PDB file of C-alpha atoms in Angstrom:
ATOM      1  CA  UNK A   1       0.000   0.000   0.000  1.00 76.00           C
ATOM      2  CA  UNK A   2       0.880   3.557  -0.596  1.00 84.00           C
ATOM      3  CA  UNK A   3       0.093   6.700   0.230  1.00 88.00           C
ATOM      4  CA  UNK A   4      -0.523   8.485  -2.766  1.00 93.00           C
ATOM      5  CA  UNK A   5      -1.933  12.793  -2.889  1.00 94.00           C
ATOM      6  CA  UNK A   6      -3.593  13.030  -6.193  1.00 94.00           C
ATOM      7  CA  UNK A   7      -3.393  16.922  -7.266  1.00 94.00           C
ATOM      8  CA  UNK A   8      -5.756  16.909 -10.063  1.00 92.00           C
ATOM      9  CA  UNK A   9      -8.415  19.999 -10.145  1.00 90.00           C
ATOM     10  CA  UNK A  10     -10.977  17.954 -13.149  1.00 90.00           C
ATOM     11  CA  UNK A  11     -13.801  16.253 -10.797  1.00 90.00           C
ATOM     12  CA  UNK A  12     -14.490  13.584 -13.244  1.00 90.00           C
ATOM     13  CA  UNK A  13     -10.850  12.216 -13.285  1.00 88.00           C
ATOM     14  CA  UNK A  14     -10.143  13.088 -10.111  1.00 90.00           C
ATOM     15  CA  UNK A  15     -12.646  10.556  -8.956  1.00 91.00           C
ATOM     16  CA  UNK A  16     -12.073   7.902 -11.510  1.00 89.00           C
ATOM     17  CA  UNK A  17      -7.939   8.203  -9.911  1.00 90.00           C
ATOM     18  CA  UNK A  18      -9.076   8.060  -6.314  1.00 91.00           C
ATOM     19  CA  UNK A  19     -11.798   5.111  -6.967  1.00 91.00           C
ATOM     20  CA  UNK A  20      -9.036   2.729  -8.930  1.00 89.00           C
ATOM     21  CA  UNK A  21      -5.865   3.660  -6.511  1.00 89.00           C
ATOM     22  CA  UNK A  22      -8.501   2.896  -3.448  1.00 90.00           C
ATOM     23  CA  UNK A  23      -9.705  -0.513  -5.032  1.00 88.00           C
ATOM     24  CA  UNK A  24      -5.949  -1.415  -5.664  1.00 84.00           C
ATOM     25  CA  UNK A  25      -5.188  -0.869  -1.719  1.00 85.00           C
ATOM     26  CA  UNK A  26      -3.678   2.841  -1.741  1.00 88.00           C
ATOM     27  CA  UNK A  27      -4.401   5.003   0.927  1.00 89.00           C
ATOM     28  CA  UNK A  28      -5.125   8.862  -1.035  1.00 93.00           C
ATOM     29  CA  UNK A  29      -5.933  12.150  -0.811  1.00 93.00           C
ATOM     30  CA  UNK A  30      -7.183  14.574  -3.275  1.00 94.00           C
ATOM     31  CA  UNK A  31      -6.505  18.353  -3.772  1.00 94.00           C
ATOM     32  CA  UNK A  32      -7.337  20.877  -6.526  1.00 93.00           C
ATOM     33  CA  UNK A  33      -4.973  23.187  -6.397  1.00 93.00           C
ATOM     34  CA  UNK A  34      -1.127  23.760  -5.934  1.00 91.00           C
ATOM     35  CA  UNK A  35      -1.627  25.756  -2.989  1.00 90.00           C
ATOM     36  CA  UNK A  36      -3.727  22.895  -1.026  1.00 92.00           C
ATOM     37  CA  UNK A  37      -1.175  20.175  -2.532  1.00 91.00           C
ATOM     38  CA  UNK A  38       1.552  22.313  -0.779  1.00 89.00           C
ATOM     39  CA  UNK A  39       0.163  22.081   2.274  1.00 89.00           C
ATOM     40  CA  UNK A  40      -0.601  18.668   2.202  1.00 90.00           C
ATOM     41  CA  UNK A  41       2.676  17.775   1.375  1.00 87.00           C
ATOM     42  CA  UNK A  42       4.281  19.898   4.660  1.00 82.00           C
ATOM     43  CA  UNK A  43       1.533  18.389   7.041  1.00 83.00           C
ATOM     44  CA  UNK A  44       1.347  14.569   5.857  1.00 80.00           C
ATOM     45  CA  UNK A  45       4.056  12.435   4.502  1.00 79.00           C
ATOM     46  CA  UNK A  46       3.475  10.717   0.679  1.00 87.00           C
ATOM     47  CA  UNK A  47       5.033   8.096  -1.016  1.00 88.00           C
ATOM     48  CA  UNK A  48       3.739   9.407  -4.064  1.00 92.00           C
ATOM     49  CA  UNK A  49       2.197  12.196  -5.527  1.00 94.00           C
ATOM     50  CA  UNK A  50       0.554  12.632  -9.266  1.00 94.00           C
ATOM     51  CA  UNK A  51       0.421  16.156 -10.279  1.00 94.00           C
ATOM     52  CA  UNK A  52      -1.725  17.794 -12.967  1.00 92.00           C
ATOM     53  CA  UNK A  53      -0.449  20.319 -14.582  1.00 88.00           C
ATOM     54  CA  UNK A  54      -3.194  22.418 -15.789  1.00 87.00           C
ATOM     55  CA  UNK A  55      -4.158  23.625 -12.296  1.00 90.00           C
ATOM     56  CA  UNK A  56      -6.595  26.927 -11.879  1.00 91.00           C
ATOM     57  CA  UNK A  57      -4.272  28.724  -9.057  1.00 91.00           C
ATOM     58  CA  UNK A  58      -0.530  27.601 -10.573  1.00 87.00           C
ATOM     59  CA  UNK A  59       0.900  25.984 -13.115  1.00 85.00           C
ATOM     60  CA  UNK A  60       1.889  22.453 -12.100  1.00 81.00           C
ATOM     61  CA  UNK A  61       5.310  23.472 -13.234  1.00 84.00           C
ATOM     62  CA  UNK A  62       6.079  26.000 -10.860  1.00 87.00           C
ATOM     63  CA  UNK A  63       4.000  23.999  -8.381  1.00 88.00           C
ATOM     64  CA  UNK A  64       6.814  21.049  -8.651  1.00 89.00           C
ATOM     65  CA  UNK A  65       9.533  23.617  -8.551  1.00 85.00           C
ATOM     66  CA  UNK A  66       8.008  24.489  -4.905  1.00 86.00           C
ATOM     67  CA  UNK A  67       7.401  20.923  -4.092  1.00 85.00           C
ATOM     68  CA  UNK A  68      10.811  19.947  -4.702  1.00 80.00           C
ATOM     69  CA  UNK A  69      12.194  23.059  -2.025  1.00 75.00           C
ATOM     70  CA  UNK A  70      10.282  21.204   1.019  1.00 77.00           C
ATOM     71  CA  UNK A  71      10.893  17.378  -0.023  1.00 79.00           C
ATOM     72  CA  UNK A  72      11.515  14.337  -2.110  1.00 80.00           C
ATOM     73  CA  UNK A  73       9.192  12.696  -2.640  1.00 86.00           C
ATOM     74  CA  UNK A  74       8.214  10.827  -6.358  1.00 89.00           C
ATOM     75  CA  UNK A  75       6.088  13.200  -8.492  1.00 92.00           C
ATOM     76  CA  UNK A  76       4.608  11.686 -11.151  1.00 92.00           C
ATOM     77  CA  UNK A  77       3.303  14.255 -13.555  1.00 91.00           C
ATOM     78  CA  UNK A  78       0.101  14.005 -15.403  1.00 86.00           C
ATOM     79  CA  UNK A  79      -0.181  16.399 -18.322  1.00 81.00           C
ATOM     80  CA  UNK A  80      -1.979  16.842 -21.946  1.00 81.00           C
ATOM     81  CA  UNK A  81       0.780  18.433 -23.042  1.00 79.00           C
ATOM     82  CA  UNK A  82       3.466  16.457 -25.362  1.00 76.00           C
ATOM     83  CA  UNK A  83       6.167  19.181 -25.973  1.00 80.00           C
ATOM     84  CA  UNK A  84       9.267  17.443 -25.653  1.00 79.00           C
ATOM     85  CA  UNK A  85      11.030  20.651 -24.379  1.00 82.00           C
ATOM     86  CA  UNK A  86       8.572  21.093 -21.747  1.00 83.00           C
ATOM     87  CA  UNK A  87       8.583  17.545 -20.458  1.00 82.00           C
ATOM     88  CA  UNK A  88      12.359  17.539 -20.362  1.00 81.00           C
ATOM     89  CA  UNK A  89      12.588  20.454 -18.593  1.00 82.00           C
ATOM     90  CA  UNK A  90       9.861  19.010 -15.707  1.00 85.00           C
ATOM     91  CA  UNK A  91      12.032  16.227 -15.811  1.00 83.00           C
ATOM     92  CA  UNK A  92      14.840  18.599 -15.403  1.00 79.00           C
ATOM     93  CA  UNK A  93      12.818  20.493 -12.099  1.00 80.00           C
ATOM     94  CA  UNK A  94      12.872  16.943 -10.549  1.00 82.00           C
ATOM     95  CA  UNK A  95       9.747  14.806 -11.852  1.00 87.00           C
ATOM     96  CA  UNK A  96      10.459  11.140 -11.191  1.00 86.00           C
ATOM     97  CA  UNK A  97       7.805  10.162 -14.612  1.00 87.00           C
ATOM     98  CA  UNK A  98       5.355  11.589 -16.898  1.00 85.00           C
ATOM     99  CA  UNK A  99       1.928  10.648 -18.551  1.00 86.00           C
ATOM    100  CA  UNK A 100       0.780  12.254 -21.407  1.00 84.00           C
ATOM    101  CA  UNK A 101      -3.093  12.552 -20.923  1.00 83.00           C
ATOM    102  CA  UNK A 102      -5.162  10.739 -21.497  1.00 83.00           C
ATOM    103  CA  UNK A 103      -3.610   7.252 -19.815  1.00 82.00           C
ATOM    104  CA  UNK A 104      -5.163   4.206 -18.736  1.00 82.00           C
ATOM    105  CA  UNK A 105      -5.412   3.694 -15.366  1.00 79.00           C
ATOM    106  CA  UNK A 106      -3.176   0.272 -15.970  1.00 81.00           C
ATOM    107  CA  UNK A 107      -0.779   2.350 -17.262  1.00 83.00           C
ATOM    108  CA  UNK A 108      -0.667   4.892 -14.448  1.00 84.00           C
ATOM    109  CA  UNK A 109      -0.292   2.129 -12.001  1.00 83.00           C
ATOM    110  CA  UNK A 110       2.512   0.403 -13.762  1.00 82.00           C
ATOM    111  CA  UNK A 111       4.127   3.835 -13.787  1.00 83.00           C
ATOM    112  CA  UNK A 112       3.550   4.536 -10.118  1.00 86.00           C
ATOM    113  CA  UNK A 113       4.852   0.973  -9.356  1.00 83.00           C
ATOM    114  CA  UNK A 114       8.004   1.254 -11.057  1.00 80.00           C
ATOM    115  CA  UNK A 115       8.825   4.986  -9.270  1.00 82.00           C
ATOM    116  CA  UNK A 116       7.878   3.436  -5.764  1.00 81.00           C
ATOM    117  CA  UNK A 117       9.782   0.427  -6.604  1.00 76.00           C
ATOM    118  CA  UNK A 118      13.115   3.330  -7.222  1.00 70.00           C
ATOM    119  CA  UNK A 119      12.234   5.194  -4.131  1.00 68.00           C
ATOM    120  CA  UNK A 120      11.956   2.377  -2.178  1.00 63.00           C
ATOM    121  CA  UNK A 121      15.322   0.580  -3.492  1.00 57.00           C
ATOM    122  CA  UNK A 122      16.735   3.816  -2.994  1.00 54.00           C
ATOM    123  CA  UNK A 123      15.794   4.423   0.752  1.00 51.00           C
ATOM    124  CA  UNK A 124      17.051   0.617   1.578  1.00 47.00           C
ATOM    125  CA  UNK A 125      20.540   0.687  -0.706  1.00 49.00           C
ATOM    126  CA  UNK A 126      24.052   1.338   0.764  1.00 46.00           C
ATOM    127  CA  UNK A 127      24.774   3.719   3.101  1.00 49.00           C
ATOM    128  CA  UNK A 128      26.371   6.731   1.043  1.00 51.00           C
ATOM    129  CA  UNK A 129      30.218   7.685   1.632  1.00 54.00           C
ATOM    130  CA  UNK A 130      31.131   9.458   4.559  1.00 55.00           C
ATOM    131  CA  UNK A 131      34.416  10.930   3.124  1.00 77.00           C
ATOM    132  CA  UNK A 132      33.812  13.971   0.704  1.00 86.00           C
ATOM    133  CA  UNK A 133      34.692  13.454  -2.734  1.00 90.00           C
ATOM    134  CA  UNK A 134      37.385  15.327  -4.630  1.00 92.00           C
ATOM    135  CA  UNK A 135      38.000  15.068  -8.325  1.00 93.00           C
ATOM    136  CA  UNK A 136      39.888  18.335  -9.204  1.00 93.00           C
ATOM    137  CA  UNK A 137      38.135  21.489  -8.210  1.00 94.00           C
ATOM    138  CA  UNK A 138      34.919  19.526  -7.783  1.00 94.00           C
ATOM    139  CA  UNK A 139      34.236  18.669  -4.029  1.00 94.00           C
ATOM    140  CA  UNK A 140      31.012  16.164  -3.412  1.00 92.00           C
ATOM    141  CA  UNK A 141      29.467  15.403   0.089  1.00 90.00           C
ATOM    142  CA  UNK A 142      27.159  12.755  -0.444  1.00 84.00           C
ATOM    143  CA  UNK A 143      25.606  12.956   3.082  1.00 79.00           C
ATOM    144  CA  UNK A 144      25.155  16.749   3.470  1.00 80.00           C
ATOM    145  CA  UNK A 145      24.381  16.124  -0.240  1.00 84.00           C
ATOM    146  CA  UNK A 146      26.084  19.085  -1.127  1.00 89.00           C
ATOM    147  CA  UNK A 147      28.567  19.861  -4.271  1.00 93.00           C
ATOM    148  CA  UNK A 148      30.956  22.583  -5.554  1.00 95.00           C
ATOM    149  CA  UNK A 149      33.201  23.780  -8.128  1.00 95.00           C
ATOM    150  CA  UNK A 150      36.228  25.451  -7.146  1.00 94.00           C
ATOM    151  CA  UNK A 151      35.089  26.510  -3.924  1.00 92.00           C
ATOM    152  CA  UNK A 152      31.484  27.489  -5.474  1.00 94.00           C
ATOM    153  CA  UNK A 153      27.699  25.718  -4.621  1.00 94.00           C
ATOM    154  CA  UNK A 154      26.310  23.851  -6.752  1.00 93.00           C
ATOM    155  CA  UNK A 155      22.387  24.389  -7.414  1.00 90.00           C
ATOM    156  CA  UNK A 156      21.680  20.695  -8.328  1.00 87.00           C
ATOM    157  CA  UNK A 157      18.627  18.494  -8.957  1.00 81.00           C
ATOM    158  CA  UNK A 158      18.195  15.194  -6.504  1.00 80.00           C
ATOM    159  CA  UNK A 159      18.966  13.425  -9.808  1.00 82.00           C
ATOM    160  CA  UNK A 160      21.514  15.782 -10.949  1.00 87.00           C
ATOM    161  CA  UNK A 161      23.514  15.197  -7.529  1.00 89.00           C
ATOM    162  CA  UNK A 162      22.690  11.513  -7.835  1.00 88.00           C
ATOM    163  CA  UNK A 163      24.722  11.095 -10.675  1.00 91.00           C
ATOM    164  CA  UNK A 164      27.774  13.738 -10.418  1.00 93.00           C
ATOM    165  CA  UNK A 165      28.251  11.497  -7.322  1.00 91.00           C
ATOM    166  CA  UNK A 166      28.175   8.399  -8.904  1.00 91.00           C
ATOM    167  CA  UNK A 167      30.687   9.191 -11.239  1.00 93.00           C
ATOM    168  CA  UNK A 168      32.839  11.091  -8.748  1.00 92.00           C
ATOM    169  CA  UNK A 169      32.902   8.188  -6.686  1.00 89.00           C
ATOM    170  CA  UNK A 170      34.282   6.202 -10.121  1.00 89.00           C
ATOM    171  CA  UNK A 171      36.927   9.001 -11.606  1.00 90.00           C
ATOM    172  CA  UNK A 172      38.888   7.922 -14.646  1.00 91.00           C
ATOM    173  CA  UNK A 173      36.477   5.109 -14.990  1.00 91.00           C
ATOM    174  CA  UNK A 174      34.088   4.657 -18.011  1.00 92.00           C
ATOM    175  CA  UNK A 175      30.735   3.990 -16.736  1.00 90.00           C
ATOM    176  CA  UNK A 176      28.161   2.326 -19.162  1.00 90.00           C
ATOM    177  CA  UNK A 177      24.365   3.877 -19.574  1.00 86.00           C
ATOM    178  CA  UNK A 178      22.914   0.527 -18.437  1.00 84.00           C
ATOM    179  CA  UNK A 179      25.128   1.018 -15.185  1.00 86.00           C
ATOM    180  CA  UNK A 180      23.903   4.414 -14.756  1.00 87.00           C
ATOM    181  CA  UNK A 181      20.182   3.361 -15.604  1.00 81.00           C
ATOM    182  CA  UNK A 182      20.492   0.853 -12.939  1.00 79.00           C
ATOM    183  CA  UNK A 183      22.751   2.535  -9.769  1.00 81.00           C
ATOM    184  CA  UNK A 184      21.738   5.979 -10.494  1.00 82.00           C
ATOM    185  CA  UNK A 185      17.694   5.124 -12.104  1.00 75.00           C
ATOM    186  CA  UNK A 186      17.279   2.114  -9.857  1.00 71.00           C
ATOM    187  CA  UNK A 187      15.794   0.776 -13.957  1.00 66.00           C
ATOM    188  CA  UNK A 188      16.917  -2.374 -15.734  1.00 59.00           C
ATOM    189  CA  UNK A 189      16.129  -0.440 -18.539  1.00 60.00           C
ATOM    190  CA  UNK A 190      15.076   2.978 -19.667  1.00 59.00           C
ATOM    191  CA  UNK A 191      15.525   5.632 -22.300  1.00 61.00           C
ATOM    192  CA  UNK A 192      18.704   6.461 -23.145  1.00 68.00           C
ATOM    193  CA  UNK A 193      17.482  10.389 -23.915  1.00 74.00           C
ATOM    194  CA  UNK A 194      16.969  10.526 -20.145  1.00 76.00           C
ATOM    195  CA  UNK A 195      20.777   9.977 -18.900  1.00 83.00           C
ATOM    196  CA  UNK A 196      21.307  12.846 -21.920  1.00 84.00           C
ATOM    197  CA  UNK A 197      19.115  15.549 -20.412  1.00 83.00           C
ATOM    198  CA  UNK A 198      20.958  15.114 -17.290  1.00 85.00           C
ATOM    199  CA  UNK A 199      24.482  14.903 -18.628  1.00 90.00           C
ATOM    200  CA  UNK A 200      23.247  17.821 -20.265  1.00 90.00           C
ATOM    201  CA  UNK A 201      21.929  20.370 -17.709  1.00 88.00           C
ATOM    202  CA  UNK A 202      24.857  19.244 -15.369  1.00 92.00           C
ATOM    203  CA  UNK A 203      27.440  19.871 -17.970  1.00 93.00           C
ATOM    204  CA  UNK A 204      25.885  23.041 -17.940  1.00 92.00           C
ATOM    205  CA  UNK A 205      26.386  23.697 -13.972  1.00 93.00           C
ATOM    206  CA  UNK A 206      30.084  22.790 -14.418  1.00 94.00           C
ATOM    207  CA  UNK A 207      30.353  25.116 -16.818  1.00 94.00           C
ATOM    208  CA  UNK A 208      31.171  23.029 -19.628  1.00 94.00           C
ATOM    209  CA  UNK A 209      29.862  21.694 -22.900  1.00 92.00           C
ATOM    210  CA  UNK A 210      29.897  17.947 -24.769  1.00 90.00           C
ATOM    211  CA  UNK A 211      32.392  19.378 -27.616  1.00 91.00           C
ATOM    212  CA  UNK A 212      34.309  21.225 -25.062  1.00 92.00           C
ATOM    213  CA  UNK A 213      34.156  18.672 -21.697  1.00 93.00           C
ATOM    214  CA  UNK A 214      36.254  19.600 -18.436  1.00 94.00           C
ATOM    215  CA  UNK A 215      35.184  16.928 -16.114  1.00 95.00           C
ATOM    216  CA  UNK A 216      32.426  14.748 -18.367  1.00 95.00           C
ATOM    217  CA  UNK A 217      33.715  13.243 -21.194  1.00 94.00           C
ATOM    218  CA  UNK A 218      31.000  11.100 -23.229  1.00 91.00           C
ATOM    219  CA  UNK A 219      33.094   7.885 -25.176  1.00 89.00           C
ATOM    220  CA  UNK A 220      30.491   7.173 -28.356  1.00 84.00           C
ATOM    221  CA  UNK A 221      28.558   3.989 -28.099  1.00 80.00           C
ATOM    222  CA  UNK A 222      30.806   3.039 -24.715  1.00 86.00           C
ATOM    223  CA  UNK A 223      29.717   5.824 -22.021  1.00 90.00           C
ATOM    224  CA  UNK A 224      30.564   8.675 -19.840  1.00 93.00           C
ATOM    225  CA  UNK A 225      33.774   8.811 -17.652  1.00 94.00           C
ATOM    226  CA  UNK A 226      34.040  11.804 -15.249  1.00 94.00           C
ATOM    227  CA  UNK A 227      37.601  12.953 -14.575  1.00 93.00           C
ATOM    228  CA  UNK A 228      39.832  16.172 -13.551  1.00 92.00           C
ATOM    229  CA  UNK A 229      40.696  18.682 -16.034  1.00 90.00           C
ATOM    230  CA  UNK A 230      44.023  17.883 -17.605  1.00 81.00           C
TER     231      UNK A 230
END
């Protein structure tokens, strides 16, 4: 069972969401705005929470932007929008998975299993590093879960952070995109444009580009090694 907050401000599939996730065993709540699912959030703890985005007081985007200041939790996001800029860049603001609208509700519950079944392997993997990292001017604390460059924070994304550690914790060492789907995703499998995005916008933190890498070099068909500049 989980407990799931349902942010969706349409009645009719509001309802049809909290009648299938209560017959499959979920304990929910229901809100209609960002403002309510704010407060919900601060006052009751989630395991997961499925986000419209077309809400009447915020857009769900900014909405996830505040969500992601006061926790962690998996936010799925439920949208009828299919830009591919926009839903990498929600992706980006730290959602765990998208639906395109409108879904099945077989196919939102395979989607919420899989991110509970990440969140979950997550919270009960290894106990992170004590020692701070160091690869060149890049210093990594995986339990403050802090990082910066040359003496400089970081503003990173949970995922983001996930995987500069990762491959700090590996320098020199070519890491594979089925390893990183798997340590860094907690996925067997997975699209490869999603490791992409996020080399991307953290190349972008470190101040560097894919045709002129400091610290992330990308090897063609092999994968991504993360190492000091030379």
């Amino acid at each position: 069972m989980a407990r799931v907050l349902v942010v969706e401000d349409d009645q009719f599939v509001r309802s049809a969401l909290i009648r299938h996730l209560t017959d499959a065993g979920h304990a929910v709540r229901s809100v209609g705005t960002a403002l309510e699912a704010l407060r919900e959030v601060a006052q009751v703890g989630f395991d997961v929470v499925i986000l419209d985005l077309g809400l009447p007081d915020l857009d769900g985007g900014e909405a996830l932007k505040m969500l992601r200041g006061i926790t962690d939790v998996p936010v799925i996001i439920a949208t009828a929008r299919d830009d591919e800029a926009e839903i990498v860049r929600l992706l980006n603001d730290g959602a765990d998975d998208y639906l395109t609208k409108p879904f099945s509700v077989e196919h939102l519950s395979a989607r919420m299993t899989a991110v509970l079944r990440r969140s979950r392997a997550g919270a009960a993997g290894v106990e992170p590093p004590s020692r701070v990292i160091q690869v060149g001017g890049l210093s990594i604390d995986p339990l403050r879960r802090q990082a910066e460059l040359d003496g400089t924070a970081l503003d990173l994304t949970r995922r983001e952070f996930d995987l500069l550690a990762f491959l700090a914790g590996r320098p020199g060492v070519v890491v594979s995109r089925k390893e990183l789907l798997a340590e860094v995703w907690q996925q067997s499998y997975g699209d490869d444009q999603t490791i992409d995005v996020h080399l991307s916008w953290l190349r972008r933190k470190l101040g560097e580009t894919a045709a002129k890498p400091r610290y992330l070099h990308t090897l063609r068909g092999v994968g991504v090694k993360l190492e000091p500049p030379q």
